[in-house]
Each structure stands twice: as C-alpha cells, then as structure tokens.
C-alpha angles and dihedrals in degrees: 000000000000125000129229113186125195117198111208130027097213124113098302098039094047091049091051092051089052093046097047105039095071092044100049119069111246089218090059106033136046112199118201126182120196129199130150095212126081096200125076113206128206092223098191086064091065087078091062100042096078091055095048090245092124131030126225092257092057094061103044139053137160105281097214093068090068095052110098124239112268094040118107109232114206117186102198139115116267109231105180145339119227102194096177090057094036092234136128118206115212126188093278108004142036125234124206118213140190092191125021126198115196111207099152094136127204135278141191120276107194090165088073090076119062111251097001095112091038135125093303097052107136089002102078098336112069144171125202096195092091129057091237093049094048091050093048090049091049090055091048094049092050089065102028114115100191144279134128112342114188119193105199136189115200103194144319142293102057136155110273099001093210096053095092090055091046089053091054092049093047091047090056090052093043094053091047090055090049090050094237103099090113088058094053126080104200118200129179114205122193138167088220125093092241143018093279141013097251118071101225093040090048091055092050093045093044089056090052090052091055091046091052094044094243112154114230121213112184135187092030110155103188119224100175149342111242102212094181095058100024095240137130113218128200128210091262091057096255111149131202120191123220140179090190121023120196106187137181103212126207111297117223139176121254120291090240088071090055092046089051094049091234103118144074125245091293094044094253115141117245102244135179103257094221108030098033091224118139110263091225108034122045095203093052123085127184132206141176125000093348092072127086093220113135094244128108116281096235141123094251090056091050088050092055092042091052093060093053094041092052090055092047095050090053090049090048091053089052092048093244128137115274123246112249086210111128107102100185092262113183129176118188140172115214115205110220100179133252091069094300134114143179124229124213128188119186146134142202094298106024120065120209115286136173121276144099130297145236095348110045112242092002109056114155082207122064121218120230092356130101117249142153089235090061090051090052088049090054092051092044090056091076091064090044090051097053097037106033117007098053091045092054094246113153115245109237117253093004112107126202091240121056116259121216092205114115092016126120097228 
C-alpha cells in the first residue's frame, strides 16, 4: 500500500480528497487528510457577517462530513514536514507518505504590524478575515453611531484580493439603510497605487468609490497603529485618523511551513505556477492559499487548481510528464452594495475585461459591470460551495482554464 497525505482540510484539501479517492484504487492507495480543526468555515461568508447578511450557522459546518468515505480523517495538529524523509510529524504520531499535498492555507498575522494587535484589537480595531473578527465587528456595527471608518489593506498578497473593497461598498450601503451614512466618513487605505491590482478593474472600482463618496488613500505603507491617538501611520510619516479601523493584516502561510523550512518570507511554498508541483520536492504538490503562485487566493482558484492537480498527480504516479496546464484562472464576484455586484474573470496573462459569462454573447452575467444578476450569483455561490465545489463536482459551463469567448479583449 502506498500513502497519499493531504495536509489541511479546508477548501483545497477537501476538494483534493474528493477528487482523488474515486480515481486511486483503494487496494493500492491509502489517503489521509490531516487538520487540527473540527469546524469548516465558508470564508467568503465572513464578508457578510458584520452586516447581518449571514448568520453564524450559514458560514460553518462540521468539516468531517465533507470528507469522502475511504479517506482517513485525522484531527491533529501538524508539527513538521520532513520532505527529505517523506514524513510528516503530527503532535503524537508520524505519517509516512509517497505523495504529499500541502493545502495548509493562509491566515492573518496582525502581529506583523506594530500596535495592530494591541489593546484595542476587536474593540475599535477589527479584522473580518476570521470568524471571531467578523462576529466582533458585527456586534460593534450594531451599536456604532458614526464617525471615521477606515478600511485598510496592509500588503499583498491576501485572501480574496477584492474583499476589502467589497467591505467598503457594503459598509456604504449598510450605513445608508441605518440612516447614518451622513454621519460616517468612509476612507479606503491601500498600499497600491489604485483601488485594485488590475488596471481596468481599478478604474471601474475607483469610479464606484467616487460615486459612493468613499475617500481613497493610495501608496500607504503602514508602519504602525497608534492605539493611543487612533491613527495609522505610514513609513513616510503620513497619518490617518480613525474612530473605527477595519484592517486586513498581512496574510501568511501556516507556521508548519516555516518550521519545516519549506516556505518563502511569508511562509508560502514555492510552487510551479502551471503544474502545482513543489519547486524543490518532486513528490510534494501544493494547492490553494498555501502556494506562492501569482493567482488570487480564493476558493474559485483552488477549484480550478484542483482539476489540474488531480490530473498531474495521476500522471506523476504513472511516471509521465506533468501537464503545465493551470493558467491562474480566477472568477470572482465583487459586491458593490444595494443588491448589485460586479463579476471579473481573469488569469495570469489576461486582466479582467468587459463581456458576458458563462455563455458567450448571452450571459446572463455581465463582466466588469454592476448588475442584480451578479449579486444573485454571489449569494448562490454559498450553495454551490457546500454542495458542489467542496465535493469536487464540476460547475457547469465554467472551465478550469479561462476562456476568451464573450470577452471584449
């Protein structure tokens, strides 16, 4: 018997277990998935929790129920990977592997910025990238009566690069519904030179920010959070006041990657951009947020990666060349408030453009334009996530590689 070990039972790891179990003979391959946490979170839902658009029960379920039969589920902390010996040390046992899939994700690291995780953390300084942070922020917003709200991005890369912008747009809509928008000064602060990383998207999103009276502060490289005076300060000495700071801290890979000496400065694993094989170890593959590939860290990307990675693991087992197939495909709804959303579809080489999706010329979804249909698509994704995406079921009409059809290139 050979052993395939998956580290992490989040989105990417769970998908890989579901893809591979039917394709590998049970008489030949043991598959084990390891994760220390019992709960599986629908992380895109954290955006909606602060605004009372989702409840707690809608964004979390017991993770084990999504692991297929025939896969060993081990709920233990991962201590260290020893790639030269092809072993993984857990808290009280060691697993041998023939093939390892690293799907350990990424998480926020507010301690990387002086003062961010200080005395006001989850009091008037919040994140919404964790379940706890989103809930604390929800409770704060229910009672908040206005002032300076600053939505702040520390640095790239982050999970779901558009989520900070979505938060700002939804905040504008939320305060309007509460009748206090005139009492809120809303400012979006980014280290980038525009609202978003892609030029055409940045122009579209920048226009929306003007329309919604959201102040944009660009090129802000944060040095510290001044908890005494409620300011964020950049390295050039620029200061921005806040009454309520909603920040997206530095995102980093799991500490096990650092302990194992397998990551870059942010603990992301150097990964071939097209095959998803580790650049250093031929029997190690990486997927999702744990990689250092220059694609968005998002569930849709992990979904597209999983299809290519499944093929490549089967090729690897047969001793055949891997397919350099993954093109960085990302597909993302951007909530813009008032029950509307944008949709962007792009990859490593092609930035988001206007067009129709998923049926060229028909849609019904419009690319890079606000619509109610796109908002419904965003809300429908939660059902798709729990019932299709995690289970490795292909999404109809949406291919793993980006199609140029229906796009105004």
